Short mmCIF file of C-alpha atoms in Angstrom, two decimals:
data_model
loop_
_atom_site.label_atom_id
_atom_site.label_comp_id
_atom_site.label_asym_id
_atom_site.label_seq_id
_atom_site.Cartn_x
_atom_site.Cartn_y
_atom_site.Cartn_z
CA UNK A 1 -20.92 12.97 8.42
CA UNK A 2 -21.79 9.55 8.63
CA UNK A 3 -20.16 6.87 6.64
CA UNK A 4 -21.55 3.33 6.06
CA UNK A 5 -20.54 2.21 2.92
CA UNK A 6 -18.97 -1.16 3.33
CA UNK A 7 -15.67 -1.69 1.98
CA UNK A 8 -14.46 -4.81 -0.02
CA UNK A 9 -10.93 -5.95 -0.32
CA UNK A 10 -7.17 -5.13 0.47
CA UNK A 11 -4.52 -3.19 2.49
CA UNK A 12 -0.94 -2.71 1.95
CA UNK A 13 2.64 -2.51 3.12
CA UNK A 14 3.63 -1.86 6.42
CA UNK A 15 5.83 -4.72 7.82
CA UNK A 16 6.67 -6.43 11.45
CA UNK A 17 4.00 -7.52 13.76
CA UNK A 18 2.36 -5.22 16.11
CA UNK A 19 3.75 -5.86 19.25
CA UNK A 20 4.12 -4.46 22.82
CA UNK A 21 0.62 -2.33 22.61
CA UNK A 22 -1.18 -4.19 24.83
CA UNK A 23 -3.46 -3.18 27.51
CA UNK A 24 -5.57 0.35 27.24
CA UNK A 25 -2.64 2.78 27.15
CA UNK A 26 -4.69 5.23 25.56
CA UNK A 27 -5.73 7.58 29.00
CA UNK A 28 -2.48 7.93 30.16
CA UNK A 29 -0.79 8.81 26.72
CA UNK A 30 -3.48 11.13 25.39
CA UNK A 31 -3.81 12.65 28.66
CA UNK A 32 -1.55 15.97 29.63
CA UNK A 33 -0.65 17.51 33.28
CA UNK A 34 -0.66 20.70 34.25
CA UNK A 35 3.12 20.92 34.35
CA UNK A 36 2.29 20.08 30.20
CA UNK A 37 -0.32 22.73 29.64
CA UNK A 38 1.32 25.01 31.03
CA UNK A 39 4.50 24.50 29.52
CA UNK A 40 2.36 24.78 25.99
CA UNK A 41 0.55 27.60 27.45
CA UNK A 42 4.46 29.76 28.01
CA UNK A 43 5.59 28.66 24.62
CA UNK A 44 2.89 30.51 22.81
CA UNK A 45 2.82 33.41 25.07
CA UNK A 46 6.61 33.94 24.73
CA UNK A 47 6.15 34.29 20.63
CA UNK A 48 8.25 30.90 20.03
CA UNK A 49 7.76 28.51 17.01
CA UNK A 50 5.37 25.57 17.64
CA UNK A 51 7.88 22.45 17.32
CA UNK A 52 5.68 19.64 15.38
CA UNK A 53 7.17 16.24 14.31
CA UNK A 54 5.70 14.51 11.06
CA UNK A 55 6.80 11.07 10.42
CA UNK A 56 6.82 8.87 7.24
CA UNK A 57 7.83 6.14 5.33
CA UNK A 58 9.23 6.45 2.08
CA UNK A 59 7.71 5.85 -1.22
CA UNK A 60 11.07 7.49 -3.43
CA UNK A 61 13.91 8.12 -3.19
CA UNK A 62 13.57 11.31 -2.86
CA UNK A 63 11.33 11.30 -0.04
CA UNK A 64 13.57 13.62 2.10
CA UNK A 65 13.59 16.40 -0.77
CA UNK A 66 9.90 16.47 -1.47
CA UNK A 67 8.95 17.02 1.92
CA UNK A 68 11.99 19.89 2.38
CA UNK A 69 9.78 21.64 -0.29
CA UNK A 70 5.77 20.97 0.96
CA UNK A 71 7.20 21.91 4.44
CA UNK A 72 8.78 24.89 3.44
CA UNK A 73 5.37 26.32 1.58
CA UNK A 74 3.88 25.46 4.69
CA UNK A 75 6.05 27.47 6.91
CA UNK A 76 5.33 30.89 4.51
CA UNK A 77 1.64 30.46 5.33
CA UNK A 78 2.38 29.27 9.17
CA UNK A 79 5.52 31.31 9.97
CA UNK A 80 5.00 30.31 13.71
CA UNK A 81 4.70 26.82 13.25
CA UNK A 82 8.04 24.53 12.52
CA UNK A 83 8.04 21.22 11.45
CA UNK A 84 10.50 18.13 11.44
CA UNK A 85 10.14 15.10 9.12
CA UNK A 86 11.33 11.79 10.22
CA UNK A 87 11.47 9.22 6.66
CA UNK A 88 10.98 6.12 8.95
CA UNK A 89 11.98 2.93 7.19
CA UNK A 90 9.20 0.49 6.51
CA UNK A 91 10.93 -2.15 7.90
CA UNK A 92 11.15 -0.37 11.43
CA UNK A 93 8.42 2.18 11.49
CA UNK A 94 5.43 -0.06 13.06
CA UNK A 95 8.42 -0.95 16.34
CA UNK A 96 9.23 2.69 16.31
CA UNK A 97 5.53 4.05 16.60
CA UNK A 98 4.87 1.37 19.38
CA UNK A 99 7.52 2.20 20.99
CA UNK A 100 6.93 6.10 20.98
CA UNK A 101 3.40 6.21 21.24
CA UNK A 102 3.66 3.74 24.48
CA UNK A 103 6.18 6.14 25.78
CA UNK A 104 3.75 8.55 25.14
CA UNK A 105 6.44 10.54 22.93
CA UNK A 106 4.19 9.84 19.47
CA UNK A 107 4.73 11.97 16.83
CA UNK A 108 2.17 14.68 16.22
CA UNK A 109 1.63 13.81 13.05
CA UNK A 110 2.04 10.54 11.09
CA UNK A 111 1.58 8.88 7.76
CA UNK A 112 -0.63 5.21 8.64
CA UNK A 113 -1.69 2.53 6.69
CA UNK A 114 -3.59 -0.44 8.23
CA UNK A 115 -2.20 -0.82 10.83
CA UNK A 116 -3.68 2.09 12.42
CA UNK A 117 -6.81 0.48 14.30
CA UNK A 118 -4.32 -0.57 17.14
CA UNK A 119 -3.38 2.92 17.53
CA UNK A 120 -6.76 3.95 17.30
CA UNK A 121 -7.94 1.30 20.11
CA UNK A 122 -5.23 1.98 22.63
CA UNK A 123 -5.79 5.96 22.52
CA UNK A 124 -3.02 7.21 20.47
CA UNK A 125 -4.48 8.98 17.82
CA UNK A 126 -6.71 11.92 17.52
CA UNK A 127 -10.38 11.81 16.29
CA UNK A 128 -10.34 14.38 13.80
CA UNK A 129 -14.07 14.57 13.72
CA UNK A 130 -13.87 18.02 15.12
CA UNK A 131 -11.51 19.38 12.88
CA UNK A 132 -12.69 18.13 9.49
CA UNK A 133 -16.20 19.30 8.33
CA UNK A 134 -18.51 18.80 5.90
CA UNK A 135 -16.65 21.00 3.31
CA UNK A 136 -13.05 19.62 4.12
CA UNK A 137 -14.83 16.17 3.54
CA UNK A 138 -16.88 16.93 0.45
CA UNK A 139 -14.54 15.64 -2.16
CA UNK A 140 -13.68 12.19 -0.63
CA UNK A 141 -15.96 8.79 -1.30
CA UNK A 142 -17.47 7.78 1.41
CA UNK A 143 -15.59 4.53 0.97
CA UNK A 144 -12.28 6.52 1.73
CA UNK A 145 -13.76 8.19 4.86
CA UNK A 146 -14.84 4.88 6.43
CA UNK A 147 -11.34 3.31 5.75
CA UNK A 148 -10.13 5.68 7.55
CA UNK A 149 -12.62 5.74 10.30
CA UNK A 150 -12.57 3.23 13.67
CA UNK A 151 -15.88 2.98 15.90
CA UNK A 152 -17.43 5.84 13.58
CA UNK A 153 -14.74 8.48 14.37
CA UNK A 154 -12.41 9.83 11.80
CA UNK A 155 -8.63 9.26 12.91
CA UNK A 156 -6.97 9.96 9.22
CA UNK A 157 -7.45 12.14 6.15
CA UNK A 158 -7.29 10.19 2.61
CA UNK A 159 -3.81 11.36 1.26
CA UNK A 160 -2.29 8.07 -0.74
CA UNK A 161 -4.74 6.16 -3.16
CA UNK A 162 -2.64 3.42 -5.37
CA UNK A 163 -3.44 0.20 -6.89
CA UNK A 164 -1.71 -2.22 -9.14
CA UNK A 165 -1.54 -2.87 -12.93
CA UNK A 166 0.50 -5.89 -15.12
CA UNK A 167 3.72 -4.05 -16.10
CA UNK A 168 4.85 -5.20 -19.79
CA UNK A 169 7.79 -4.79 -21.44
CA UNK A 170 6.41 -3.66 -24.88
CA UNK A 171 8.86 -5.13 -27.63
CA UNK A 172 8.80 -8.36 -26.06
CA UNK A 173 4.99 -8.22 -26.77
CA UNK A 174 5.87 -7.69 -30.37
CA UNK A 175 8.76 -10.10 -30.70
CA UNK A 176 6.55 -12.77 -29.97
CA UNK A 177 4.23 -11.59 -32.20
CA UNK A 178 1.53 -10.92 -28.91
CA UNK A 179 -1.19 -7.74 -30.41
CA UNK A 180 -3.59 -7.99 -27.65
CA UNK A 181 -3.06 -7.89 -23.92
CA UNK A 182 -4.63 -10.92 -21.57
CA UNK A 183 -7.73 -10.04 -19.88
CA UNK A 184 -8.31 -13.30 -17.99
CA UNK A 185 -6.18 -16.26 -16.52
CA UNK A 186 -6.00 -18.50 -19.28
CA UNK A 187 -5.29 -15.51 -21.31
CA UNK A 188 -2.98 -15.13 -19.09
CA UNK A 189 -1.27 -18.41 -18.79
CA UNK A 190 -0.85 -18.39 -22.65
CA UNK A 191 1.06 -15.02 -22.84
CA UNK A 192 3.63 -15.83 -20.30
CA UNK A 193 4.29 -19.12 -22.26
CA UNK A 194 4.43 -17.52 -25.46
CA UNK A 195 6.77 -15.30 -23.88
CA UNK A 196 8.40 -17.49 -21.82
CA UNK A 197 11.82 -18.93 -24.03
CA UNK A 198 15.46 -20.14 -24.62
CA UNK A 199 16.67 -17.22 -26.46
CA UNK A 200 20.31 -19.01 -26.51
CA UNK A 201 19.43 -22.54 -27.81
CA UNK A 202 21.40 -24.07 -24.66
CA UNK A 203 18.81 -25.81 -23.23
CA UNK A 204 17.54 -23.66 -20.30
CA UNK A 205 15.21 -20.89 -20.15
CA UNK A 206 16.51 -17.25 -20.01
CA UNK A 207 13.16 -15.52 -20.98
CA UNK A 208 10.34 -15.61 -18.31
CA UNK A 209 6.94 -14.57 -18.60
CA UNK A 210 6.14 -12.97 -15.36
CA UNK A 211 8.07 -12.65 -12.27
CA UNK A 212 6.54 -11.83 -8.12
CA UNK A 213 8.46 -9.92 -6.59
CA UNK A 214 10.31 -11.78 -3.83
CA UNK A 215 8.89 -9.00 -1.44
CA UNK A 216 5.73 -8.37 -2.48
CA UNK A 217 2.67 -9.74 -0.07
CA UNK A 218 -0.24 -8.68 -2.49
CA UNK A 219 0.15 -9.73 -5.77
CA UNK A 220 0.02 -13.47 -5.09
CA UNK A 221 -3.29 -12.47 -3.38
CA UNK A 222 -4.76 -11.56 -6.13
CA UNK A 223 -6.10 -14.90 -7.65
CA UNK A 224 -7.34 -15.97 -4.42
CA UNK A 225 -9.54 -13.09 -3.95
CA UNK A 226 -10.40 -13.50 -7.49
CA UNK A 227 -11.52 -16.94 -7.57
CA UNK A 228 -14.48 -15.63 -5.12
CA UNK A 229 -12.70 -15.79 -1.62
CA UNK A 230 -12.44 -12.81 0.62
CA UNK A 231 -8.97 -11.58 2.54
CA UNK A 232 -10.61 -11.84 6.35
CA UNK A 233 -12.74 -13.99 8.31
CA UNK A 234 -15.88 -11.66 9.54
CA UNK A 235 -13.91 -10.52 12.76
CA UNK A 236 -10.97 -9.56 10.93
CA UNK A 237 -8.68 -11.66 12.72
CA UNK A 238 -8.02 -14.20 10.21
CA UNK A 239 -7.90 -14.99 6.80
CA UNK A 240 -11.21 -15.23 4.93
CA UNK A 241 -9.84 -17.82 1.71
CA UNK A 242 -9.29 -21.15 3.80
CA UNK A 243 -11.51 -22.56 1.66
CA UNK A 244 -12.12 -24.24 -2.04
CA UNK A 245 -12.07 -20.63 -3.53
CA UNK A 246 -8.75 -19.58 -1.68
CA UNK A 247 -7.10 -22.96 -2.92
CA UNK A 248 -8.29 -22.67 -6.25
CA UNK A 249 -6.41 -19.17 -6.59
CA UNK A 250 -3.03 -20.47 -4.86
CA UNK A 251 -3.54 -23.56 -7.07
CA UNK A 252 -3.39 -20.84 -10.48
CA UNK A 253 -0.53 -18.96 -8.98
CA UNK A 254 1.34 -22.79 -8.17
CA UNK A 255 0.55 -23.58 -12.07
CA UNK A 256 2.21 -20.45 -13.24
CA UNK A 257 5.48 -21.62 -11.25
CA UNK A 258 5.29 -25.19 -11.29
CA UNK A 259 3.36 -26.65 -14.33
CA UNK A 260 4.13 -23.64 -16.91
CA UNK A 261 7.29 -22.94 -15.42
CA UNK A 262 6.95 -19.25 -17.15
CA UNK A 263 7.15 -17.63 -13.76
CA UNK A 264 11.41 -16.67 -12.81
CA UNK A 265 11.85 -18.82 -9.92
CA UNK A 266 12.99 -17.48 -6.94
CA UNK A 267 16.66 -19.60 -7.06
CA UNK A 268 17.99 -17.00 -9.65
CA UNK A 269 18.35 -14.51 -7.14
CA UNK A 270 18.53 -13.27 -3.67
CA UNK A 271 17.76 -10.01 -3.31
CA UNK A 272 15.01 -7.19 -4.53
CA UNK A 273 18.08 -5.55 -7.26
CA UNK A 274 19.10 -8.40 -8.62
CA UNK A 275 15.32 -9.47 -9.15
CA UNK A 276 14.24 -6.36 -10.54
CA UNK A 277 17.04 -6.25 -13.13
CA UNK A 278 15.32 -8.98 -14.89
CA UNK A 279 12.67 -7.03 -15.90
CA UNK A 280 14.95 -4.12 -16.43
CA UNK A 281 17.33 -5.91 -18.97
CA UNK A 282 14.19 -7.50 -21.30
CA UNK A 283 14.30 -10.78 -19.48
CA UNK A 284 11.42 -10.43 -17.92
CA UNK A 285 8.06 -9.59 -19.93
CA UNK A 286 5.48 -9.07 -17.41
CA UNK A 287 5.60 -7.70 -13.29
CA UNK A 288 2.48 -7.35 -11.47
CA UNK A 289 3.03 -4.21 -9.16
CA UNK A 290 1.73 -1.13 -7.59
CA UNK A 291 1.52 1.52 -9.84
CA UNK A 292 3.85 3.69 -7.82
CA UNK A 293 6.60 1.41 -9.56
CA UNK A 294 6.25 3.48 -12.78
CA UNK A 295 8.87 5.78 -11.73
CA UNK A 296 10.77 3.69 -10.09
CA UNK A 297 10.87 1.59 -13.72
CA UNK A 298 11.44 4.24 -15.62
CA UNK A 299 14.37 5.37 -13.57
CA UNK A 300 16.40 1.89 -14.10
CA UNK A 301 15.49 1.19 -17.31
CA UNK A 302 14.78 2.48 -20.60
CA UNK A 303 12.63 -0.44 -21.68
CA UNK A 304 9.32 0.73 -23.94
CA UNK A 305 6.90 -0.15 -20.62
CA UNK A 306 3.41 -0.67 -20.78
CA UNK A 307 0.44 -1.33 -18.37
CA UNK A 308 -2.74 -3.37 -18.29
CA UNK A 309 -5.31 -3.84 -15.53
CA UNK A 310 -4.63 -7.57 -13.43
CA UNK A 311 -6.75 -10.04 -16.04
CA UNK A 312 -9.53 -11.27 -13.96
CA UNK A 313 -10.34 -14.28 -12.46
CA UNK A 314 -12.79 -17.08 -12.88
CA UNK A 315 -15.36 -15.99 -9.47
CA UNK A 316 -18.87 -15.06 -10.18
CA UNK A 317 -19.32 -11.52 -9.07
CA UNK A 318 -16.91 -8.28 -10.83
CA UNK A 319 -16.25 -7.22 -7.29
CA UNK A 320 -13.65 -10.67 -6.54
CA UNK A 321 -13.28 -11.47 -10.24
CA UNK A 322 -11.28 -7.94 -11.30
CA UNK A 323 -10.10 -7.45 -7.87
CA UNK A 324 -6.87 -5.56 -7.36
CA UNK A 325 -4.77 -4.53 -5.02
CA UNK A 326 -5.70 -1.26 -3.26
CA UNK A 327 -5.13 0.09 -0.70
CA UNK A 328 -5.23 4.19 1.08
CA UNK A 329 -2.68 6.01 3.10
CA UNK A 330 -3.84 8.86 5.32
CA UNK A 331 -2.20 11.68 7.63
CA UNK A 332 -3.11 11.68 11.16
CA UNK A 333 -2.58 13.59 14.88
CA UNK A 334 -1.47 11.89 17.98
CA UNK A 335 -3.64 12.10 20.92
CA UNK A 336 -0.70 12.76 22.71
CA UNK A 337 0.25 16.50 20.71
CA UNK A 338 0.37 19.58 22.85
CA UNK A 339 -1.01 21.31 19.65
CA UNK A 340 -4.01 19.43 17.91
CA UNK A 341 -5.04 22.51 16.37
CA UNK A 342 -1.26 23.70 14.73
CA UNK A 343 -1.01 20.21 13.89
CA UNK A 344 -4.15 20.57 12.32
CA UNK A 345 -3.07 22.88 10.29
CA UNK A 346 -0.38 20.83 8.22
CA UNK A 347 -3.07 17.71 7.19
CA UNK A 348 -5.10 20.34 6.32
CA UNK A 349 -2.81 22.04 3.87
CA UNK A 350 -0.94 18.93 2.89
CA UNK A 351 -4.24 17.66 2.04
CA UNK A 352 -5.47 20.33 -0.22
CA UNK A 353 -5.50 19.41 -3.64
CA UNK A 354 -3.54 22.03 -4.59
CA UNK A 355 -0.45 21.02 -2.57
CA UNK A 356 -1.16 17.34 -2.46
CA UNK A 357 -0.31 17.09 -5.89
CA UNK A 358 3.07 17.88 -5.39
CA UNK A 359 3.89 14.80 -3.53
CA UNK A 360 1.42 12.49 -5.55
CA UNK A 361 2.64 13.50 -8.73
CA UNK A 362 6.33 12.91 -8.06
CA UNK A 363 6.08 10.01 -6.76
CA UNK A 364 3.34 8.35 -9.16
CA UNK A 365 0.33 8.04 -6.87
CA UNK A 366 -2.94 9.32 -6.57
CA UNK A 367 -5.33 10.63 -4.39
CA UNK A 368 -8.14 9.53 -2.82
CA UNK A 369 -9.70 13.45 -4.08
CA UNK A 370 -10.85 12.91 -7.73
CA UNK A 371 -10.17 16.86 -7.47
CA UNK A 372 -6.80 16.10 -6.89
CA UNK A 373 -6.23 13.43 -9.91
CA UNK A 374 -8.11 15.41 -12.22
CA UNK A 375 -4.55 17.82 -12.12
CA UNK A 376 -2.17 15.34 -12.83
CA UNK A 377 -1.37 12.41 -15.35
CA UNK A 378 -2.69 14.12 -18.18
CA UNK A 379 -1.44 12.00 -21.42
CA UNK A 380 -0.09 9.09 -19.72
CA UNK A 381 -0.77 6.10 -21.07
CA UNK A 382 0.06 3.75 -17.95
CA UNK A 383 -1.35 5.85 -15.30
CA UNK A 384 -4.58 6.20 -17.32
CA UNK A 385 -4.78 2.50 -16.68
CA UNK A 386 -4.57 2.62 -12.96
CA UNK A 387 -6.91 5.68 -12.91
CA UNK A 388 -9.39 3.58 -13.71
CA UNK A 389 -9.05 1.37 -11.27
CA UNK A 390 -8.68 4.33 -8.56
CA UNK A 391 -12.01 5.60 -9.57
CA UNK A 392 -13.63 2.62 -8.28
CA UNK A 393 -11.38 2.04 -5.34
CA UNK A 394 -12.01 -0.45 -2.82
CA UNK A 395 -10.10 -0.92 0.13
CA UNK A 396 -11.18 -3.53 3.30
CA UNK A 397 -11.15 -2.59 6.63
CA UNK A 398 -8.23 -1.89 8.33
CA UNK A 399 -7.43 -4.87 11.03
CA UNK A 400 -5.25 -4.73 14.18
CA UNK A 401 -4.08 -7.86 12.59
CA UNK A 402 -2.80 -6.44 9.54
CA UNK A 403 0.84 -7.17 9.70
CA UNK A 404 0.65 -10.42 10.80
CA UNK A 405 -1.61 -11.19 7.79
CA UNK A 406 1.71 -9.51 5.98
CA UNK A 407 4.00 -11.83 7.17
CA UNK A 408 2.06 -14.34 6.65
CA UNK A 409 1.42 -14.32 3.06
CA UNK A 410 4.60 -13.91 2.22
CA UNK A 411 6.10 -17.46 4.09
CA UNK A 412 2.53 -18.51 2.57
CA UNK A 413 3.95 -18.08 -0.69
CA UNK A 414 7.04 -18.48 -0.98
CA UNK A 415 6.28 -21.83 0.51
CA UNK A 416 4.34 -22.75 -2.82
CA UNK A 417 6.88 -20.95 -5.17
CA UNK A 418 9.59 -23.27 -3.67
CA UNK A 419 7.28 -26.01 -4.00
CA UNK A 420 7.35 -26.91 -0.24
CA UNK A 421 4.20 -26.76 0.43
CA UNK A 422 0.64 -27.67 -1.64
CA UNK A 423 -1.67 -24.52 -1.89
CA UNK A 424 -3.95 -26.57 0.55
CA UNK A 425 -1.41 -26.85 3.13
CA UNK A 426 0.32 -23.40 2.85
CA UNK A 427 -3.31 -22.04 2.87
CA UNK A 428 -3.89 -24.33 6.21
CA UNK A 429 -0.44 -23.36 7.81
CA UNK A 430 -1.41 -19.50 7.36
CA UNK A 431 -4.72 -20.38 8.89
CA UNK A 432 -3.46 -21.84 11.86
CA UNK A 433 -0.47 -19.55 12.25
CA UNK A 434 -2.86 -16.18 12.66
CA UNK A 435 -5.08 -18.11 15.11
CA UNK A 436 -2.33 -18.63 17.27
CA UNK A 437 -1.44 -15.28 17.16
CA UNK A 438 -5.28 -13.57 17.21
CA UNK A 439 -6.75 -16.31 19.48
CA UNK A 440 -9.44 -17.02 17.30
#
């Protein structure tokens, strides 16, 4: 199948740079010896379980649980296949791979986001082209497919579609006497000041508008792409918004902070908890977030939440001006397995719609199948909002330069939310900081 749709905008949330990958490792870690084959060849033969390790980072909680259960419906279809799940923390999982897949000790199957063109480039993972026909790939947009593609060959299969949506806390809305939701930025700006108050008389605000949180990268992004810039340069090895567009959309998000003040600054606390308990306790009204976070809310807090797509920006084409983070997560096969086709096996099951579901559902995601969706959220009100959005996903290209532009954006802004930097210069000190590390 060939896929040329181009893509548009936005990846997500792997963290630490890529490091230690360099040179073309990919012949000697795909490759296998004889002592290997052979080895594979007497483990079949002798009627022994196929050993295959699955790693992934989590997006609950529960992460551990949910994948007991999918794992265990596998094994009653695949009795001779056994498999191992590894819930790698985000924080660690892009070191771990490197490390593994350089030893050439990969596991055969993993859960990647962007930063799987490095992989892809140095050998490590398995084109799936063979494996995946036309009627496997029938119910994915070709968008998805070429996301998940690197020099036309398919490494991945679409398993995690999310975007974001405004989280609001409902009866703050009313309080204020608020009946309509914003749709663009100066909507916007009005809201949060409306909502923004001194609910004590003392002097000092202890109602916000809107809060970022601290360890978000995308959010932020958001008015930059939609004032009219783009995320990369052309090469995707640098940003694309060091220019008037990108500092007009900093510039909005400095306002917020600096000139409204309706944004909770970052002084009032000092980790992700004590941030998110803002919003929790009704002293926050509004949280810009992936929609995943439903659950996650709903968990914590018994507030009456609502959701409403990102209000757009002031650039003069839809596709930048309602932009919103996206982004797609798929399942793929190390080169390196001694059983592609029992490895195989699990994407393909995982990924049936049937079965996907399961994980999707739990966790609040959705899938990159419309098959898939059309099973689950039925009645609710926020994810109806994001569904939306999902139906006309748009993800950019994945770049080997992915976590750096991670990193990145967050010093980027925190630098303007402290007020250390103008959105000129923190736009200028990102630019310059991912040339140094992509040499161009």
């Amino acid at each position: 199948m060939r896929r040329k749709i181009a893509m548009f905008l936005c990846a997500s949330m792997a963290m630490g740079l890529l490091a230690g990958c360099g040179g073309d490792a990919g012949g000697s870690a795909s490759s296998e010896s004889k002592e290997d084959k052979s080895t594979e060849a007497s483990d079949k033969e002798s009627g022994e379980k196929v050993k295959l390790t699955f790693w992934k980072s989590p997006h609950s909680d529960r992460e551990d649980d949910i994948w007991a259960g999918m794992i265990q419906d596998f094994n009653k279809e695949n009795p001779d296949i056994e498999v191992e799940f590894l819930n790698v923390a985000w924080d660690s999982v892009v070191e771990k791979e490197t490390a593994a897949f350089s030893a050439g000790s990969g596991p055969d199957i993993s859960f990647q986001t962007e930063q799987f063109p490095l992989y892809a480039k140095n050998g490590y993972l398995l084109s799936l082209d063979d494996y995946a026909d036309d009627e496997k790939l029938a119910g994915y947009p070709e968008s998805a497919l070429e996301y998940c593609s690197q020099d036309g060959k398919l490494m991945g299969i679409p398993f995690v579609a999310l975007n974001s949506v405004m989280f609001y806390n409902k009866d703050m809305f009313e309080e204020a006497g608020i009946t309509q939701v914003p749709t663009t930025w100066e909507e916007l700006r009005e809201t949060a000041k409306k909502l923004t108050q001194d609910k004590d008389g003392n002097g000092e605000t202890d109602q916000w508008g809107m809060m970022y949180e601290m360890d978000d990268y995308w959010q932020p992004l958001s008015y930059i792409i939609q004032a009219g810039a783009d995320m990369w340069n052309k090469n995707l090895t640098n940003i694309g918004f060091n220019n008037d567009q990108g500092v007009e959309g900093l510039t909005f998000f400095d306002q917020l902070y600096h000139e409204d003040q309706v944004v909770l600054p970052l002084e009032k606390y000092t980790n992700r908890d004590e941030e998110r308990a803002y919003f929790y306790n009704g002293q926050v009204a509004m949280f810009p977030q992936q929609i995943h976070y439903t659950n996650i809310i709903k968990e914590a807090s018994d507030i009456d939440l609502g959701a409403f797509a990102l209000p757009q920006g002031p650039a003069g084409d839809e596709e930048h001006a309602k932009w919103n983070f996206a982004n797609i997560g798929m399942l793929s096969i190390s080169s390196q397995t001694k059983y592609p086709d029992e490895a195989w096996k699990f994407v393909e099951f995982i990924t049936r719609p049937e079965v996907e579901k399961i994980y999707l559902s739990e966790v609040g995601f959705f899938s990159p199948q419309l098959a898939t969706n059309d099973m689950m959220y039925e009645g609710d009100e926020i994810m109806a909002v994001a569904a939306e959005g999902i139906k006309k996903l748009q993800v950019s290209p994945a770049s080997d330069y992915a976590n750096a532009m991670l990193q990145n954006l967050k010093i980027m802004y925190e630098n303007v939310a402290r007020g250390e930097k103008s959105p000129a210069d923190a736009i200028q000190s990102m630019y310059d900081s991912m040339k140094a590390i992509s040499g161009e």
